[in-house]
PDB file of C-alpha atoms and ligand atoms in Angstrom:
ATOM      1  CA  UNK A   1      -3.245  88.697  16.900  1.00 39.00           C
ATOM      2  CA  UNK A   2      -6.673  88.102  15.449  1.00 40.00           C
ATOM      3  CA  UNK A   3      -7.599  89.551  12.138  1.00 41.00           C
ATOM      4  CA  UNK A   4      -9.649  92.057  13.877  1.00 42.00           C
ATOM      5  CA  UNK A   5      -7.048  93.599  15.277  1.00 50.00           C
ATOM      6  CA  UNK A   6      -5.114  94.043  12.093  1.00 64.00           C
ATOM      7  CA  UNK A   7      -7.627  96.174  10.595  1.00 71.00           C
ATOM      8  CA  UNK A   8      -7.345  99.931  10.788  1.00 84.00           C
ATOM      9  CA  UNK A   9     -10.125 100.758   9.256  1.00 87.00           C
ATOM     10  CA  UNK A  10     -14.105  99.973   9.840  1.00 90.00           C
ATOM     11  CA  UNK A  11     -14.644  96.335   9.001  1.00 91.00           C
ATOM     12  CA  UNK A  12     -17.698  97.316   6.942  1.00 94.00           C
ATOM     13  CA  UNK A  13     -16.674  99.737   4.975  1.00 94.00           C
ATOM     14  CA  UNK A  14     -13.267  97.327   4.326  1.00 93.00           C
ATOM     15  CA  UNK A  15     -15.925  95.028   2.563  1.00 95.00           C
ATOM     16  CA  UNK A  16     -17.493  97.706   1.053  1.00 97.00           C
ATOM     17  CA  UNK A  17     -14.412  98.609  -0.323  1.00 96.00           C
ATOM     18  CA  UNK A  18     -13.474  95.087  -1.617  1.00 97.00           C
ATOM     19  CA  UNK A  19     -17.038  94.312  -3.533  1.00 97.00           C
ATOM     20  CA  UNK A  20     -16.299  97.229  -5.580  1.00 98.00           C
ATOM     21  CA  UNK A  21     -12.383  96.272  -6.380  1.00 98.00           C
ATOM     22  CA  UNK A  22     -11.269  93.653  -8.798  1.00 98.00           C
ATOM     23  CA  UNK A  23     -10.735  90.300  -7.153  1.00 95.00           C
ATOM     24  CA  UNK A  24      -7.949  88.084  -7.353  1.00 98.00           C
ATOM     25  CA  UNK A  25      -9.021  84.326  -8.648  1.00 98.00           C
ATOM     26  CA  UNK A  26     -11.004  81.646  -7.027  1.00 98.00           C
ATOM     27  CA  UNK A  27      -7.575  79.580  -6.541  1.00 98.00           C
ATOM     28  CA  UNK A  28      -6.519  82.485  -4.291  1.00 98.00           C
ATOM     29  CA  UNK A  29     -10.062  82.524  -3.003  1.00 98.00           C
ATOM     30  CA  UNK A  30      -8.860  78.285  -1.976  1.00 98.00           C
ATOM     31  CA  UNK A  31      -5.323  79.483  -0.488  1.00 98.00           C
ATOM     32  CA  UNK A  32      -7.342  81.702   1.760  1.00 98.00           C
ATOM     33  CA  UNK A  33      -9.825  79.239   2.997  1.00 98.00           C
ATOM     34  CA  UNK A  34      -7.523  76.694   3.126  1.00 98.00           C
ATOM     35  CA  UNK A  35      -5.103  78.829   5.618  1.00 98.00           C
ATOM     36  CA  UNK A  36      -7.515  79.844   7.535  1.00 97.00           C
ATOM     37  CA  UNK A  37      -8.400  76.437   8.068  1.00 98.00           C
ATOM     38  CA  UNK A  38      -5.200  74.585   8.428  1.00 98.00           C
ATOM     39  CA  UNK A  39      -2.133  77.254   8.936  1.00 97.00           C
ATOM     40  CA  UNK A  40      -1.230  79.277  11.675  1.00 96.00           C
ATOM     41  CA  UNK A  41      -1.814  83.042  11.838  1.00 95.00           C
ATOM     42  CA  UNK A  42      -3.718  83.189   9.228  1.00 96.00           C
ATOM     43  CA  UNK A  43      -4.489  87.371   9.170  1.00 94.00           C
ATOM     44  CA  UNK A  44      -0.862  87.152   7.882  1.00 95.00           C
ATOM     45  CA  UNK A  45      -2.102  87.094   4.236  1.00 96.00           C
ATOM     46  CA  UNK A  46      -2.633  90.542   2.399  1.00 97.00           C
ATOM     47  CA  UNK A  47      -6.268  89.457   1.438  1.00 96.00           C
ATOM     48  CA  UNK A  48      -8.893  90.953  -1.251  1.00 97.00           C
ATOM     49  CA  UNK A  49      -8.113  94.736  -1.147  1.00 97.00           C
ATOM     50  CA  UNK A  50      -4.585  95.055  -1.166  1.00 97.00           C
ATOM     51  CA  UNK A  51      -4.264  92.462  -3.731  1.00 98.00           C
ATOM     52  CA  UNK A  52      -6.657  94.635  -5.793  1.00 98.00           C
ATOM     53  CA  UNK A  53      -3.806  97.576  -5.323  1.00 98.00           C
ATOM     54  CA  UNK A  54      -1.057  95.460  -5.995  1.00 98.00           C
ATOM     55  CA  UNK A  55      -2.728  94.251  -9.246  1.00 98.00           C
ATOM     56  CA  UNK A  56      -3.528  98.007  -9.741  1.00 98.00           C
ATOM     57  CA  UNK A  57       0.164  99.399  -9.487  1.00 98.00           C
ATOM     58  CA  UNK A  58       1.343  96.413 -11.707  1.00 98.00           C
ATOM     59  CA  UNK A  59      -0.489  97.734 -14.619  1.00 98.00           C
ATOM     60  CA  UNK A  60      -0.479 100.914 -14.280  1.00 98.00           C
ATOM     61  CA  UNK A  61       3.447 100.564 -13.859  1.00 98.00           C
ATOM     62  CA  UNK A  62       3.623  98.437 -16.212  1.00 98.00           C
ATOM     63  CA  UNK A  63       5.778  95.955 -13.562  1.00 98.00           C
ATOM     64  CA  UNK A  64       7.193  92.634 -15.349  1.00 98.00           C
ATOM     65  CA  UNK A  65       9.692  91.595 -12.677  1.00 98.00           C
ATOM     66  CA  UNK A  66       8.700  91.236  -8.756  1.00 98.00           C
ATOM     67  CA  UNK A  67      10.986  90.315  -5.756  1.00 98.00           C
ATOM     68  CA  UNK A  68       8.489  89.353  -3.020  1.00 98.00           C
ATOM     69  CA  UNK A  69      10.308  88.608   0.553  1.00 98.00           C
ATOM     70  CA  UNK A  70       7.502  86.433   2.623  1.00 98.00           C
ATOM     71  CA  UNK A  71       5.752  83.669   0.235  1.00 98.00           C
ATOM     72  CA  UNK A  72       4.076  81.866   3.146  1.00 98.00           C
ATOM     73  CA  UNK A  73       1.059  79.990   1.851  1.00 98.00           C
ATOM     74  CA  UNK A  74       0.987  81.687  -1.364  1.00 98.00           C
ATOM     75  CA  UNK A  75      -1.530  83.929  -1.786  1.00 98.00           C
ATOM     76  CA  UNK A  76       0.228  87.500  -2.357  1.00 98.00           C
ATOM     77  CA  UNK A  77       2.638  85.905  -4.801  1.00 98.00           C
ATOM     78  CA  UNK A  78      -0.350  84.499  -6.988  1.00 98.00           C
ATOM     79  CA  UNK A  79      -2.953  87.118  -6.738  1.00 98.00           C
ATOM     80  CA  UNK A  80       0.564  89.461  -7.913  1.00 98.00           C
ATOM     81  CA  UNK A  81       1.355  86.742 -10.526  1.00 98.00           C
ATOM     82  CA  UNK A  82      -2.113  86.783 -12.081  1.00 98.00           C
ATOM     83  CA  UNK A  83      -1.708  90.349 -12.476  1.00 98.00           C
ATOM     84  CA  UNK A  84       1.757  89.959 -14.302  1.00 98.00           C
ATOM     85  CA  UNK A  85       1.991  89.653 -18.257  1.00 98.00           C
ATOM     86  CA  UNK A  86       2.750  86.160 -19.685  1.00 97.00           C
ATOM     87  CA  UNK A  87       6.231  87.026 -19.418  1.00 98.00           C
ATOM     88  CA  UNK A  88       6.840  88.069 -16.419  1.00 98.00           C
ATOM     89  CA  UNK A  89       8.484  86.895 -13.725  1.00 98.00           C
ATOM     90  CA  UNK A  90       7.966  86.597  -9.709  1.00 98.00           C
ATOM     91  CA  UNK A  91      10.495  85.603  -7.427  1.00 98.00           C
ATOM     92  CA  UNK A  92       9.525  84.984  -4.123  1.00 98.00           C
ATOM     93  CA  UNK A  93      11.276  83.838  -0.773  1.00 98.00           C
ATOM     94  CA  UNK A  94      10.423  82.048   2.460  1.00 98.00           C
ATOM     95  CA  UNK A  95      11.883  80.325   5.163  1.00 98.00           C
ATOM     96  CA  UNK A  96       9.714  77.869   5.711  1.00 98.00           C
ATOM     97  CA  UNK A  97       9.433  74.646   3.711  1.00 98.00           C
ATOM     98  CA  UNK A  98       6.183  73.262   4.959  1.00 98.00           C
ATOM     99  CA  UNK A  99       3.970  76.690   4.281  1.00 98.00           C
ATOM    100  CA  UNK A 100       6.025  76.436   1.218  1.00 98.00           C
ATOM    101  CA  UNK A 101       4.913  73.372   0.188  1.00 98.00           C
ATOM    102  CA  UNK A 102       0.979  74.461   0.722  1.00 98.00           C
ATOM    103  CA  UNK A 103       1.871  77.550  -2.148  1.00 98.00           C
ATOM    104  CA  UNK A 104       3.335  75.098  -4.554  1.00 98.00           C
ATOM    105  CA  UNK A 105      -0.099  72.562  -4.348  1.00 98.00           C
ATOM    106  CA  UNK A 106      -2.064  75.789  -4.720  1.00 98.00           C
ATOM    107  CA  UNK A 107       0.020  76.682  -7.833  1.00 98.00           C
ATOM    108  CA  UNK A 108       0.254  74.253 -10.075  1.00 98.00           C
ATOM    109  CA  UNK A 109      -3.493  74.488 -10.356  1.00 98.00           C
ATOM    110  CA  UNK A 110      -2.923  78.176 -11.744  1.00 98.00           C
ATOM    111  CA  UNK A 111      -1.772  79.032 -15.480  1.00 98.00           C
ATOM    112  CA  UNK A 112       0.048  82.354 -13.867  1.00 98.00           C
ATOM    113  CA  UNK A 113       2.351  79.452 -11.745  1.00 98.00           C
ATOM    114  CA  UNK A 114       4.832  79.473 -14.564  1.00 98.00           C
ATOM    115  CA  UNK A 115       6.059  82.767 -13.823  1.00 98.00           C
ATOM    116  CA  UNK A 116       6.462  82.046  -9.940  1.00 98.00           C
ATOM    117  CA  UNK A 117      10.024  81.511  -8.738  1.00 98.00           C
ATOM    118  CA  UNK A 118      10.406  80.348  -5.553  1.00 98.00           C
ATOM    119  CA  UNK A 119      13.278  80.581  -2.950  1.00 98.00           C
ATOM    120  CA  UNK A 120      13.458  78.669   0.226  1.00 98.00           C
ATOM    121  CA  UNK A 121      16.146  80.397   2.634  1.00 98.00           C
ATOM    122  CA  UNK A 122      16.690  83.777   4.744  1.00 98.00           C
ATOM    123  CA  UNK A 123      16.224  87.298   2.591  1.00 98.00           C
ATOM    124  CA  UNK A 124      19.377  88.430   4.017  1.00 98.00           C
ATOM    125  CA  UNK A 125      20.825  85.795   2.458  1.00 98.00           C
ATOM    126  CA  UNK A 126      19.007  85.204  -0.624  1.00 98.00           C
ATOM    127  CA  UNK A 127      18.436  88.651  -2.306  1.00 98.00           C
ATOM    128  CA  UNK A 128      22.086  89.250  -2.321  1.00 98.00           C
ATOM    129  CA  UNK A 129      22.525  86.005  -4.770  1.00 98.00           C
ATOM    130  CA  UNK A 130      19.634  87.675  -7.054  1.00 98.00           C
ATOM    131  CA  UNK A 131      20.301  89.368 -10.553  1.00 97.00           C
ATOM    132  CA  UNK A 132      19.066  92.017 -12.163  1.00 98.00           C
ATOM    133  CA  UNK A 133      16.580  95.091 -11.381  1.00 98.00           C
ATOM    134  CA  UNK A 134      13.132  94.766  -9.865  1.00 98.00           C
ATOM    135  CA  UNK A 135       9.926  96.800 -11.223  1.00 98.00           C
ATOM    136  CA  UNK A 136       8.577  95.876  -7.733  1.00 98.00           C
ATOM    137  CA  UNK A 137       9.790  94.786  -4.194  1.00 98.00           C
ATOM    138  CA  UNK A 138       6.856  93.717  -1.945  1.00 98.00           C
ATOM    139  CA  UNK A 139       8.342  93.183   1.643  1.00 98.00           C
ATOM    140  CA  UNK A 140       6.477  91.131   3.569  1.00 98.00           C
ATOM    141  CA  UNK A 141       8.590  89.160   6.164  1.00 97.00           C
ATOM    142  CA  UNK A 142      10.493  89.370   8.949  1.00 96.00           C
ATOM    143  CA  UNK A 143       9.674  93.109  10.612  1.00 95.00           C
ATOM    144  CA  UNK A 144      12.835  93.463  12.311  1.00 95.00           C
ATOM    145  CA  UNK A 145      14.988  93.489   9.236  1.00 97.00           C
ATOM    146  CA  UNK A 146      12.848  95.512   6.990  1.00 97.00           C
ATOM    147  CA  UNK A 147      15.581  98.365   7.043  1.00 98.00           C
ATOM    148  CA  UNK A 148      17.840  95.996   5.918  1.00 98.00           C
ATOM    149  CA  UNK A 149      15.715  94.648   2.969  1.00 98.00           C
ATOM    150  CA  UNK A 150      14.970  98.436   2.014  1.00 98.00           C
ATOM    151  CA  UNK A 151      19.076  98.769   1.850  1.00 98.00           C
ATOM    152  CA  UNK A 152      19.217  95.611  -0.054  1.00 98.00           C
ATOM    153  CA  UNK A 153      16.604  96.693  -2.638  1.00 98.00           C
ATOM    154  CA  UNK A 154      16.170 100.344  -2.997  1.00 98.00           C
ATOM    155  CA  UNK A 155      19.224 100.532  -5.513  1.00 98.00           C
ATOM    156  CA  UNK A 156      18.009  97.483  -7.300  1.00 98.00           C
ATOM    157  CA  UNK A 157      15.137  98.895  -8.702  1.00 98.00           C
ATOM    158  CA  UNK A 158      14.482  99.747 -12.327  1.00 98.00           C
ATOM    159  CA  UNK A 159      14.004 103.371 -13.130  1.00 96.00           C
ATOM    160  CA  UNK A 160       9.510 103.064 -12.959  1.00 93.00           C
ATOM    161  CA  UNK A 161      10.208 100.736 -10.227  1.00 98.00           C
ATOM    162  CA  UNK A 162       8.964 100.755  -6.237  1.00 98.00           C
ATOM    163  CA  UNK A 163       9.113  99.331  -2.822  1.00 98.00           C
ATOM    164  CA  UNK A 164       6.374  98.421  -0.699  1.00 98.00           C
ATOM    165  CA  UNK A 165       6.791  97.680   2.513  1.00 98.00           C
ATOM    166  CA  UNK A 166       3.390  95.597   4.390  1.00 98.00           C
ATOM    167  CA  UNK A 167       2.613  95.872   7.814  1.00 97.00           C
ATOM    168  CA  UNK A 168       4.016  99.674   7.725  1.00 97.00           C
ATOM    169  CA  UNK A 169       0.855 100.721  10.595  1.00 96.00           C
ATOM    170  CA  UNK A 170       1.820  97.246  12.368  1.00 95.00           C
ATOM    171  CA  UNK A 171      -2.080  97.359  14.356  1.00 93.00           C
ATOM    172  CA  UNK A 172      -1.668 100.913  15.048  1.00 94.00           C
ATOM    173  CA  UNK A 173       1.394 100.298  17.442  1.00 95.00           C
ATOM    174  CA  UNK A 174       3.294 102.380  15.526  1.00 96.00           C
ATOM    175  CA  UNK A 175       1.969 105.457  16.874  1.00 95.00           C
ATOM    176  CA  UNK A 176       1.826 104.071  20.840  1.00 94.00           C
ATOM    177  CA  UNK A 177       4.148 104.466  23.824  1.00 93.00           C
ATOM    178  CA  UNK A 178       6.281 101.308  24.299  1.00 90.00           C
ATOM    179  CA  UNK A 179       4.654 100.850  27.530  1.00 93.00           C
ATOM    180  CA  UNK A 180       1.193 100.340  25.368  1.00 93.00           C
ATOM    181  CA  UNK A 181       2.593  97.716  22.971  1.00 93.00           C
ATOM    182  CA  UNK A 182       2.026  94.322  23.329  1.00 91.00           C
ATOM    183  CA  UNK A 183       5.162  92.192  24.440  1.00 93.00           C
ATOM    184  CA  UNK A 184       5.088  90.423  21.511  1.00 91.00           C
ATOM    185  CA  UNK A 185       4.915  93.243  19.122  1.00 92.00           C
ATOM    186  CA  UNK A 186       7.664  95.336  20.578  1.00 93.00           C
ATOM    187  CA  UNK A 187      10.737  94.301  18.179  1.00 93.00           C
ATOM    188  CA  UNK A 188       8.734  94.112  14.861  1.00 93.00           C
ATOM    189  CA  UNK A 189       7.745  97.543  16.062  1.00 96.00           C
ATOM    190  CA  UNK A 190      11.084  98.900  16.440  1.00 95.00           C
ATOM    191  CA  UNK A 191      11.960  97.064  13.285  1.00 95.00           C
ATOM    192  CA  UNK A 192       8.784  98.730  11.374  1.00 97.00           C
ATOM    193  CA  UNK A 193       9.399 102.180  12.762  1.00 97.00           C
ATOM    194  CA  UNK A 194      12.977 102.364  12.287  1.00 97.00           C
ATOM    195  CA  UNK A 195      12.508 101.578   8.593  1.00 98.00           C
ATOM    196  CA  UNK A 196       9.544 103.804   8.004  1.00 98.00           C
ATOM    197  CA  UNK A 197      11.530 106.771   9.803  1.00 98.00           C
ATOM    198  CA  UNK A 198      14.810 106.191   7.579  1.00 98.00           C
ATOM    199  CA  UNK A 199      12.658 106.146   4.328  1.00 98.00           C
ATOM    200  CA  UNK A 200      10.712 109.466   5.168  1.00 98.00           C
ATOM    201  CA  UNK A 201      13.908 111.021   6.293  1.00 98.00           C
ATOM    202  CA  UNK A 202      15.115 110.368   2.469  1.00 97.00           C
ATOM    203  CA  UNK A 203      14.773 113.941  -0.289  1.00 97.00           C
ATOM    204  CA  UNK A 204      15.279 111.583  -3.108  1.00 97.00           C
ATOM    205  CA  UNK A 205      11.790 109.317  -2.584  1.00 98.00           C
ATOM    206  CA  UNK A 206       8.218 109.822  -3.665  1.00 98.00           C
ATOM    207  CA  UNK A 207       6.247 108.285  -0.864  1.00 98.00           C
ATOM    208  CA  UNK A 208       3.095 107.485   0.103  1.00 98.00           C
ATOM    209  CA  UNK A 209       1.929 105.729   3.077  1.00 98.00           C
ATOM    210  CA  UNK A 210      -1.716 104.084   3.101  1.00 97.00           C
ATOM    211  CA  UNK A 211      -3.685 102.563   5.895  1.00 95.00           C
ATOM    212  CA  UNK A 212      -5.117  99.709   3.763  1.00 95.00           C
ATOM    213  CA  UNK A 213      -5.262  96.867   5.805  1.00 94.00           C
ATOM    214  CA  UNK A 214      -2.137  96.811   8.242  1.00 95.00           C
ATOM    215  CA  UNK A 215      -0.555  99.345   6.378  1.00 96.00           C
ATOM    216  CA  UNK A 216       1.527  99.680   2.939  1.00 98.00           C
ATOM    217  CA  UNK A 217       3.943 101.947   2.101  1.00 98.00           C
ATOM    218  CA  UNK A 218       4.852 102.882  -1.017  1.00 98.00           C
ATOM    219  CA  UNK A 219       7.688 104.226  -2.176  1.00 98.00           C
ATOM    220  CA  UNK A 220       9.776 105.181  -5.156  1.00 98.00           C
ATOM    221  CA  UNK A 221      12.928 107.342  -6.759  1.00 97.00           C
ATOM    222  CA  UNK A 222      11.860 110.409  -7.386  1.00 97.00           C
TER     223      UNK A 222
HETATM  224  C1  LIG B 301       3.322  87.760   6.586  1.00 54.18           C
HETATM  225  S1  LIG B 301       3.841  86.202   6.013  1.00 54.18           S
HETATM  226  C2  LIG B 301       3.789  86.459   4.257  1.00 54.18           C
HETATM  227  C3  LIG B 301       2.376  86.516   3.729  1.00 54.18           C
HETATM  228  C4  LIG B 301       2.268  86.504   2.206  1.00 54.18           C
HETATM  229  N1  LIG B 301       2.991  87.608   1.636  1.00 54.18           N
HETATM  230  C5  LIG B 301       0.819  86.585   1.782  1.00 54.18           C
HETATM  231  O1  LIG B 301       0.229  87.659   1.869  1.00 54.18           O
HETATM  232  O2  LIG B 301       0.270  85.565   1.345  1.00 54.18           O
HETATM  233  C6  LIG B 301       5.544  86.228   6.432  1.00 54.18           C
HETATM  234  C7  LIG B 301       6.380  85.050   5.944  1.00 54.18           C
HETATM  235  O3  LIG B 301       7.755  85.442   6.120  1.00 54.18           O
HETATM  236  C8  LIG B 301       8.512  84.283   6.354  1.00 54.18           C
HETATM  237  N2  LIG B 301       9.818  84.683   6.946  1.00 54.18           N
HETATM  238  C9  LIG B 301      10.084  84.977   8.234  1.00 54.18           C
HETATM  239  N3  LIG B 301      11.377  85.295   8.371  1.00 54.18           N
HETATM  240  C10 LIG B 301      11.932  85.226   7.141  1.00 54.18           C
HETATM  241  C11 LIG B 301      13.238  85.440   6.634  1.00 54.18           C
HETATM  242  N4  LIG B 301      14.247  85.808   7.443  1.00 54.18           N
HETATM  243  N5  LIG B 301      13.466  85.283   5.323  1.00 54.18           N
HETATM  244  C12 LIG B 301      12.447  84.903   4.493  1.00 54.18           C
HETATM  245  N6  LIG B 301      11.185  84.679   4.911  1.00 54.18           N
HETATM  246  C13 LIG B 301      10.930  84.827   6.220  1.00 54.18           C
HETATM  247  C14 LIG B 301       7.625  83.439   7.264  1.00 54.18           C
HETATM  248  O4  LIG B 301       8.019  82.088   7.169  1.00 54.18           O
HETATM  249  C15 LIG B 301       6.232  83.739   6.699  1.00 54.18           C
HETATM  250  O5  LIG B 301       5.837  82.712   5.790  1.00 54.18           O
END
């Protein structure tokens, strides 16, 4: 899938939108070239303008404590980090050791890395083992089991606290026939749709579903 493809909205007015946002740093600036550069699928980062949201939302919320599920090279997790106050905390989890590895070399270079925790196994697995109440859960991982990350999370949350889930518009495919989605996309589609349907079906959430980028959806207790 080429980056093009992930964007939902006109590429121009995307940068438009981004030179009049806040930005994360120039080490998240590196993580980007670097990925594109080196790592495979690179469009899977969340990139300038939803970092500026994210960083929004964490003041505005006032969020100290993050569960992020999907780390990859980095980039999310530090442009959320940055955004954090000096004592709070990011935990974030991946599968993968060498993409894992890239984030780390990328960190140490930032002040904000001391309050990045990282977790190297499957979310199923991992968020389970996990203390405490989140102010924010950003899924980013795995499509298929999004519903069951939403399960895993939505009762962990502190009272101000939210969910979003990444990818929620998945290219658009959301909204086509089966027939019309790409073979490869079909199960992350199912996955994306079945969580999006359960949450909207739910009285007791605030919602609101954005078509930045790929898609976020954000969600809260009433
Ligand atoms: C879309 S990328 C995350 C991008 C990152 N949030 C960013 O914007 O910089 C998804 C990541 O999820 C990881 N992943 C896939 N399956 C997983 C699982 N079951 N548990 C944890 N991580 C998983 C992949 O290894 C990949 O690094």
């Amino acid at each position: 899938m080429s980056s093009n493809e992930m964007m939902l909205v006109d590429e121009k007015i995307n940068q438009y939108c981004i030179e009049h946002s806040s930005q994360p740093s120039s080490i998240c600036d590196e993580i980007e070239s670097y990925t594109k550069a080196n790592v495979y699928s690179p469009q899977m980062l969340i990139g300038k303008l939803e970092s500026s949201l994210l960083g929004f939302l964490i003041h505005t919320a006032k969020v100290k404590r993050i569960l992020e599920v999907g780390t990859y090279t980095g980039y999310s997790a530090l442009a959320m980090a940055e955004q954090l106050p000096q004592d709070g905390e990011l935990i974030t989890i991946d599968i993968n050791s060498e993409t894992n590895k890239i984030a780390r070399s990328f960190w140490e270079k930032s002040p904000h890395s001391s309050k990045i925790t990282s977790i190297m196994g499957k979310a199923l697995d991992e968020i389970p083992k996990l203390q405490g109440q989140f102010d924010l859960v950003f899924l980013d991982a795995d499509k298929r089991n999004y519903t069951n990350y939403f399960n895993l999370t939505i009762d962990r949350l502190s009272p101000n606290g939210m969910i979003i889930i990444d990818n929620c518009l998945w290219s658009g495919n959301v909204i086509k026939e089966e027939k019309d989605i790409p073979e490869k996309a079909r199960k992350s589609t199912v996955g994306i749709k079945e969580v999006n349907d359960l949450v909207a079906s739910r009285d007791d959430l605030y919602l609101s579903m954005l078509p930045i980028r790929d898609g976020m959806f954000l969600i809260r207790k009433k």
